[in-house]
Coordinates of C-alpha atoms in Angstrom, one line a residue:
Chain L
M241 CA 35.5 196.6 113.0
S242 CA 39.1 197.2 113.5
S243 CA 40.4 198.9 110.4
S244 CA 40.3 202.6 110.3
D245 CA 37.7 202.7 107.4
S246 CA 35.2 200.6 109.7
Q247 CA 35.9 203.3 112.3
T248 CA 35.0 205.8 110.4
D249 CA 32.0 204.3 109.1
A250 CA 30.8 203.7 112.7
L251 CA 31.8 207.4 113.4
L252 CA 29.4 208.4 110.8
Q253 CA 26.7 206.2 112.3
I254 CA 27.2 207.9 115.5
V255 CA 26.9 211.5 114.0
L256 CA 23.6 210.3 112.4
N257 CA 22.3 208.9 115.4
V258 CA 23.1 212.2 117.5
V259 CA 21.5 214.1 114.5
Q260 CA 18.3 212.1 114.6
E261 CA 18.0 212.4 118.5
L262 CA 18.8 216.1 118.2
W263 CA 15.8 216.4 115.7
V264 CA 13.4 214.6 117.9
V265 CA 14.1 217.0 120.8
K266 CA 14.0 219.9 118.7
D267 CA 10.4 218.8 117.2
R268 CA 9.5 218.2 120.8
Q269 CA 10.6 221.5 121.9
I270 CA 8.8 223.5 119.1
I271 CA 5.7 221.7 119.9
L272 CA 5.9 222.1 123.4
E273 CA 6.5 225.7 123.4
Q274 CA 3.7 226.3 120.9
V275 CA 1.5 224.3 123.6
L276 CA 2.5 226.3 126.5
Q277 CA 2.0 229.5 124.4
D278 CA -1.5 228.5 123.4
A279 CA -2.0 227.7 127.3
G280 CA -0.9 231.1 128.2
I281 CA 2.4 230.0 129.7
D282 CA 5.6 232.0 129.0
A283 CA 8.1 229.4 127.4
G284 CA 10.9 231.3 128.8
A285 CA 10.6 229.7 132.0
V286 CA 11.8 226.5 130.8
N287 CA 15.2 228.2 130.8
D288 CA 14.9 229.2 134.4
Y289 CA 13.4 226.0 135.6
Q290 CA 15.7 224.3 138.5
P291 CA 15.1 220.7 138.4
T292 CA 13.9 218.9 141.4
A293 CA 15.7 215.8 142.7
Q294 CA 13.1 213.6 140.8
V295 CA 13.5 215.5 137.7
T296 CA 17.2 215.5 137.7
E297 CA 17.2 211.5 138.3
R298 CA 15.1 211.4 135.2
L299 CA 17.2 213.6 133.1
Q300 CA 20.1 211.4 134.0
H301 CA 18.7 208.4 133.2
E302 CA 17.5 209.7 129.8
R303 CA 21.0 211.3 129.3
R304 CA 22.7 208.2 130.0
R305 CA 20.2 206.2 127.6
L306 CA 21.0 208.8 124.8
L307 CA 24.7 208.2 125.0
E308 CA 24.4 204.5 125.0
K309 CA 22.3 204.6 121.8
C310 CA 24.4 207.1 120.2
L311 CA 27.6 205.2 120.9
A312 CA 26.3 201.8 120.2
P313 CA 28.3 201.1 116.9
A314 CA 31.4 201.0 119.3
D315 CA 31.8 197.4 119.9
D316 CA 33.1 197.7 123.4
I317 CA 30.9 200.4 124.7
D318 CA 28.2 198.6 126.2
G319 CA 30.1 197.8 129.3
A320 CA 31.5 201.4 129.4
A321 CA 28.2 203.3 129.0
Chain O
M69 CA 21.8 224.6 143.6
R70 CA 24.4 224.8 146.5
G71 CA 27.8 225.3 145.3
Y72 CA 31.0 225.0 147.5
V73 CA 30.7 228.8 148.3
M74 CA 27.2 230.2 147.2
E75 CA 23.8 229.6 145.9
F76 CA 23.4 229.9 142.1
Q77 CA 21.0 228.6 139.5
L78 CA 22.3 227.4 136.1
K79 CA 20.2 228.0 133.2
Q80 CA 18.7 225.0 131.1
R81 CA 21.4 224.9 128.4
G82 CA 24.5 225.4 130.8
R83 CA 23.3 222.7 133.2
A84 CA 22.4 220.1 130.3
S85 CA 25.8 220.6 128.5
I86 CA 27.9 220.4 131.6
D87 CA 26.0 217.2 132.6
F88 CA 26.4 215.8 129.3
A89 CA 30.0 216.6 129.1
A90 CA 30.5 214.9 132.5
D91 CA 28.8 211.8 131.5
L92 CA 30.8 211.6 128.4
A93 CA 34.1 211.9 130.5
A94 CA 33.0 208.9 132.6
I95 CA 32.5 206.9 129.4
A96 CA 36.0 207.7 128.0
G97 CA 37.4 206.7 131.5
K98 CA 35.7 203.4 131.4
L99 CA 36.9 202.8 127.9
G100 CA 40.3 203.5 129.2
M101 CA 40.1 200.8 131.7
A102 CA 38.9 198.2 129.2
V103 CA 42.0 199.2 127.1
N104 CA 43.9 198.6 130.3
A105 CA 42.3 195.0 130.6
E106 CA 43.2 194.3 126.9
L107 CA 46.8 195.2 127.6
D108 CA 47.0 193.1 130.6
G109 CA 49.6 190.6 130.4
L110 CA 51.8 192.4 127.8
E111 CA 55.3 192.3 128.6
L112 CA 56.3 195.8 128.3
D113 CA 59.8 197.2 127.6
E114 CA 61.8 199.2 130.1
D115 CA 62.7 201.8 127.3
L116 CA 59.7 204.2 127.0
K117 CA 60.1 204.6 123.1
I118 CA 60.0 200.7 122.6
R119 CA 57.2 200.6 125.1
G120 CA 55.1 203.2 123.2
Q121 CA 55.4 201.2 120.1
Q122 CA 54.4 198.0 121.7
I123 CA 51.3 199.7 123.1
A124 CA 50.6 201.3 119.7
E125 CA 50.8 198.0 118.2
A126 CA 48.9 196.2 120.6
T127 CA 46.1 199.0 120.5
S128 CA 45.7 199.2 116.8
D129 CA 42.8 197.0 116.2
S130 CA 41.3 198.2 119.6
D131 CA 38.1 200.0 119.3
A132 CA 37.7 200.8 122.9
H133 CA 41.3 202.7 122.5
W134 CA 40.1 204.3 119.2
F135 CA 36.9 205.7 120.8
A136 CA 38.4 206.6 124.3
Q137 CA 41.0 208.7 122.6
R138 CA 38.4 210.7 120.6
I139 CA 36.0 210.9 123.3
G140 CA 38.3 212.0 125.8
E141 CA 39.5 214.6 123.2
W142 CA 36.1 216.0 122.7
S143 CA 35.7 216.1 126.8
G144 CA 39.2 217.6 127.3
T145 CA 38.6 220.5 124.8
T146 CA 34.9 221.1 125.6
H147 CA 34.7 221.1 129.4
G148 CA 36.2 224.6 129.6
I149 CA 34.0 225.9 127.1
V150 CA 30.7 224.6 128.5
T151 CA 31.4 225.6 131.9
G152 CA 32.4 229.2 130.7
D153 CA 29.3 229.5 128.9
A154 CA 27.2 228.3 131.7
F155 CA 28.8 230.8 133.7
E156 CA 28.0 233.7 131.1
E157 CA 24.4 232.9 131.3
I158 CA 24.4 233.6 135.0
K159 CA 27.1 236.1 135.4
E160 CA 24.7 238.9 136.1
D161 CA 22.8 237.1 138.7
L162 CA 26.3 236.4 140.6
L163 CA 28.0 239.6 140.4
P164 CA 26.2 241.3 143.5
S165 CA 27.3 238.0 145.3
F166 CA 30.8 238.6 144.1
D167 CA 30.8 242.2 145.2
A168 CA 29.5 241.1 149.0
L169 CA 31.9 238.4 149.2
S170 CA 34.8 240.7 148.3
K171 CA 34.1 242.5 151.4
G172 CA 35.2 240.8 154.8
P173 CA 38.1 239.8 156.7
T174 CA 40.1 238.4 154.0
Q175 CA 41.5 240.9 151.6
I176 CA 43.9 239.9 148.4
E177 CA 47.2 241.6 147.9
A178 CA 47.1 241.8 144.4
N179 CA 50.2 242.6 142.0
P180 CA 48.8 244.5 139.2
G181 CA 52.5 244.5 137.7
I182 CA 53.3 241.1 138.2
R183 CA 55.5 239.6 135.7
Y184 CA 54.3 236.1 134.9
P185 CA 56.9 233.1 134.7
D186 CA 57.4 231.9 131.4
Y187 CA 56.4 228.2 132.3
W188 CA 53.0 229.5 133.4
E189 CA 51.8 232.2 131.4
G190 CA 49.8 231.4 128.5
V191 CA 49.4 227.8 129.5
D192 CA 45.9 226.3 129.6
F193 CA 46.4 223.8 132.6
H194 CA 44.0 220.9 132.2
R195 CA 43.0 222.1 128.8
T196 CA 40.7 224.6 130.6
T197 CA 40.0 227.3 128.4
G198 CA 41.8 230.6 129.2
G199 CA 44.0 228.9 131.9
W200 CA 44.2 230.6 135.5
V201 CA 43.8 234.0 134.3
R202 CA 40.8 234.2 132.5
E203 CA 38.3 236.5 134.1
H204 CA 36.0 234.9 136.8
Q205 CA 38.0 231.4 136.3
G206 CA 37.9 231.1 140.0
F207 CA 34.2 230.8 140.0
I208 CA 34.1 228.7 136.8
H209 CA 36.8 226.1 137.8
G210 CA 35.8 226.0 141.7
E211 CA 32.0 225.8 141.3
L212 CA 31.2 224.6 137.9
I213 CA 34.2 222.4 136.7
H214 CA 35.1 220.7 140.2
P215 CA 31.9 219.8 141.8
L216 CA 29.9 219.1 138.2
Y217 CA 32.5 217.8 136.1
V218 CA 35.7 216.5 137.9
G219 CA 34.0 215.5 141.1
K220 CA 31.5 213.4 138.9
N221 CA 34.4 211.5 137.7
F222 CA 36.6 211.4 140.4
P223 CA 34.7 210.8 143.4
G224 CA 36.2 210.4 147.0
G225 CA 35.4 214.0 148.2
I226 CA 38.0 216.8 147.3
F227 CA 37.5 218.3 150.6
K228 CA 37.7 215.2 152.6
Q229 CA 41.1 214.1 150.7
R230 CA 42.5 217.4 151.3
Y231 CA 41.4 217.4 155.2
D232 CA 42.4 213.5 155.7
V233 CA 45.9 214.0 154.3
L234 CA 46.8 216.6 157.3
A235 CA 46.8 213.6 159.8
E236 CA 50.3 212.7 158.3
L237 CA 51.3 215.7 160.3
G238 CA 50.3 214.0 163.5
D239 CA 49.0 216.0 166.7
H240 CA 51.2 218.9 166.1
D241 CA 49.6 222.2 166.1
F242 CA 50.8 225.0 163.8
E243 CA 50.5 228.8 164.3
R244 CA 51.8 230.5 161.1
I245 CA 51.0 228.5 158.0
L246 CA 51.9 229.4 154.2
E247 CA 50.0 227.7 151.5
M248 CA 51.8 227.8 148.0
G249 CA 49.5 227.5 145.3
T250 CA 46.3 228.3 146.9
S251 CA 44.1 228.3 143.6
S252 CA 40.4 228.6 144.6
G253 CA 41.1 227.9 148.3
H254 CA 40.0 224.1 148.6
F255 CA 43.0 222.9 150.4
T256 CA 43.5 226.4 152.4
L257 CA 39.9 225.7 153.9
Q258 CA 40.9 222.3 155.3
L259 CA 44.2 223.9 156.7
A260 CA 41.8 226.6 158.6
K261 CA 39.6 223.7 159.7
R262 CA 42.3 221.5 161.1
Y263 CA 44.2 224.3 162.5
P264 CA 41.4 227.2 163.9
G265 CA 44.0 229.3 165.6
A266 CA 46.6 229.5 162.8
E267 CA 47.3 232.4 160.8
I268 CA 47.1 231.7 157.2
T269 CA 48.6 233.0 154.1
G270 CA 48.2 231.6 150.7
V271 CA 50.3 232.6 147.4
E272 CA 48.8 232.1 144.2
L273 CA 49.6 233.6 140.5
G274 CA 46.2 233.7 139.2
L275 CA 44.2 236.7 140.6
P276 CA 40.7 235.0 139.6
M277 CA 41.5 232.2 141.7
L278 CA 42.3 234.2 144.7
E279 CA 39.1 236.2 144.1
Q280 CA 37.5 232.4 144.7
A281 CA 39.4 231.7 147.6
Q282 CA 38.6 235.0 149.1
R283 CA 34.9 234.2 148.6
F284 CA 35.7 230.9 150.5
A285 CA 36.9 232.7 153.4
N286 CA 34.6 235.8 153.6
E287 CA 31.5 233.7 153.5
R288 CA 32.7 231.8 156.6
N289 CA 33.9 234.9 158.2
L290 CA 37.7 233.6 157.9
H291 CA 40.8 235.8 158.1
W292 CA 43.4 234.6 155.4
R293 CA 46.2 236.8 153.6
L294 CA 46.1 236.2 150.0
I295 CA 48.9 237.1 147.9
Q296 CA 49.5 237.1 144.4
A297 CA 53.0 235.8 143.8
P298 CA 54.6 232.9 142.6
A299 CA 55.5 230.0 145.2
E300 CA 59.3 230.3 144.0
Q301 CA 59.5 233.9 145.1
T302 CA 56.7 234.7 147.7
G303 CA 58.6 238.1 148.8
L304 CA 57.8 236.9 152.5
P305 CA 60.3 237.4 155.3
D306 CA 62.8 234.7 156.3
A307 CA 61.7 232.2 159.1
S308 CA 58.1 233.4 159.4
F309 CA 56.3 230.2 159.1
D310 CA 56.0 227.0 161.1
L311 CA 54.3 225.0 158.1
V312 CA 54.7 225.3 154.5
A313 CA 52.1 223.3 152.7
S314 CA 50.8 222.6 149.1
Y315 CA 48.2 220.5 147.7
I316 CA 48.6 219.5 143.8
L317 CA 50.8 222.2 142.9
L318 CA 54.2 220.6 142.2
H319 CA 53.1 218.5 139.1
E320 CA 52.4 221.7 137.3
L321 CA 56.0 223.0 137.5
P322 CA 59.1 222.3 135.8
E323 CA 61.5 220.4 137.9
S324 CA 64.0 223.4 138.1
V325 CA 61.0 225.5 139.6
T326 CA 60.3 222.7 142.1
H327 CA 63.7 222.9 143.4
K328 CA 63.4 226.6 143.9
V329 CA 59.8 226.2 145.4
F330 CA 61.6 223.6 148.2
A331 CA 64.4 226.4 148.7
E332 CA 61.8 229.2 149.0
A333 CA 60.0 226.9 151.7
F334 CA 63.3 226.5 153.4
R335 CA 63.8 230.1 153.4
V336 CA 60.6 231.2 155.0
L337 CA 60.4 228.4 157.6
E338 CA 61.6 229.2 161.1
P339 CA 64.0 226.6 162.3
G340 CA 62.1 223.3 163.2
G341 CA 59.4 224.3 161.0
M342 CA 57.6 221.7 158.6
M343 CA 57.1 221.4 154.8
F344 CA 54.2 219.3 153.6
M345 CA 53.8 218.8 149.9
S346 CA 50.9 216.3 148.5
D347 CA 51.0 215.6 144.9
I348 CA 50.9 213.0 142.2
R349 CA 52.5 209.6 142.4
P350 CA 55.9 209.3 141.0
F351 CA 56.6 207.2 138.0
R352 CA 58.9 204.7 140.4
D353 CA 55.6 203.7 142.4
L354 CA 54.1 202.8 138.7
S355 CA 53.9 199.8 136.9
R356 CA 55.2 200.0 133.2
L357 CA 51.6 200.3 132.0
Q358 CA 50.5 202.8 134.6
E359 CA 53.5 204.7 133.6
W360 CA 52.8 204.8 129.9
R361 CA 48.8 205.6 130.8
A362 CA 50.1 208.4 132.9
I363 CA 52.5 209.8 130.2
D364 CA 49.6 209.4 127.6
N365 CA 47.0 211.0 129.7
A366 CA 49.6 213.9 130.7
S367 CA 50.2 214.7 126.8
R368 CA 46.6 215.0 126.1
G369 CA 45.5 216.4 129.2
G370 CA 46.9 220.0 129.7
E371 CA 49.8 218.6 132.0
P372 CA 52.9 220.0 130.5
Y373 CA 55.4 219.3 133.4
W374 CA 53.5 216.0 134.6
C375 CA 56.5 213.7 133.3
E376 CA 59.2 216.0 134.8
A377 CA 57.5 216.2 138.2
A378 CA 56.6 212.4 138.1
S379 CA 60.5 211.4 137.7
L380 CA 61.6 213.3 140.9
D381 CA 62.5 211.9 144.1
L382 CA 60.9 214.5 146.3
A383 CA 62.3 213.5 149.4
E384 CA 65.9 213.9 147.9
V385 CA 64.8 217.4 146.5
A386 CA 64.0 218.4 150.1
A387 CA 67.3 217.2 151.3
Q388 CA 69.2 219.1 148.8
A389 CA 67.3 221.9 150.0
G390 CA 68.6 221.8 153.4
F391 CA 65.8 219.9 155.0
A392 CA 66.2 217.0 157.5
D393 CA 64.1 214.0 158.1
A394 CA 62.5 214.1 154.5
K395 CA 60.5 211.2 153.6
S396 CA 57.8 210.9 150.5
Y397 CA 55.2 208.2 150.5
G398 CA 51.8 207.5 149.1
L399 CA 48.5 207.3 151.1
G400 CA 45.7 204.8 150.9
Q401 CA 44.7 202.1 148.5
F402 CA 45.8 203.8 145.4
N403 CA 49.1 205.9 146.9
Y404 CA 47.4 208.9 146.4
P405 CA 48.2 211.7 147.0
W406 CA 51.8 211.1 147.3
V407 CA 53.0 213.3 150.4
T408 CA 56.3 214.6 151.0
I409 CA 57.3 215.5 154.6
A410 CA 60.5 217.4 155.7
R411 CA 61.6 219.5 158.7
K412 CA 63.9 222.4 158.6
P413 CA 66.6 221.7 161.2
E414 CA 67.1 223.8 164.2
A415 CA 69.6 226.4 164.2

């Protein structure tokens, strides 16, 4: 993967990976907010929620996993991510 | 969360966006190191133009280089936007605290009619959206960008660095200190800690930055004099300080202004007073690859005067301004920060 064409190909793959991940999250968020509403909980509390140390750690782990997955088409990214 | 000055709570979108930008910037940095490793051993020419061609050729097939450049570009242009948006989400919650911390022993001497220098006005230093005059930029830079974005990628403790560097001045005590380029008060606070009995004056062009410095001081009940003025023309009386100091100001100035800043420091120092400036490593201390990397980063990182600043011999500039015993050297494992110490001769 060295010519500019193959780099552009990789970039498209990255964008599609991101869109896929974004949709998974959006789907989950819509379902989650509906579940909360059905259970009588105001979904606006999500916006104000302050993560605990444990949640912060989980978010960090998941965020880095997402980045690794999205950027996997870059050959040298494994060590970097 | 507890910021440097106050408690605040980011909303979900702002927090997640900043965390994402910081992690992506870290990846760009690691990719940059991978590129350095690829270039290791390359015999680089002394001439910068030829060197640039050599490196362009050597990196033309490098995926790490291609991705590092583009990811770095995204982080560089986005960090100021996501932190500004995160601030807007919590702005109304913060305004009462801003109001409370504007009251106290430290007051700002604002200059509403100030004419900003041409080299400064309209420049988004570090590519941070809005430069140092955007409303509330002191909070955005001091409480969001620094701890949550910069601090995550440049560990080492911004306060510790700024305190430790003062050890270079030895046991000498100072009574009247002028800080040039106060920004949001990070170094000012360390000067106040190291010299608790000193009267501290700070000059800075960006009023929103001074407002954050004021919050630092008032939150700790400290009395600083904060003046909106350029370092090269403070308007302060002759021979009125025994120490003039700055921390990472000089690389944000054109060479000609650095000469004026040193002349101004000389003017406001009393005979025997000390000048102490901490800044970036000069090119002469860097390998040819490091120098190219610094120039490349500066050209893409909102650092319009880096090359001029890194080309200067600050001990020589100090000597030209009339200082004695001028010396300039790097600290620690990475020769950073690079300090310049000089003394105004006795009359």
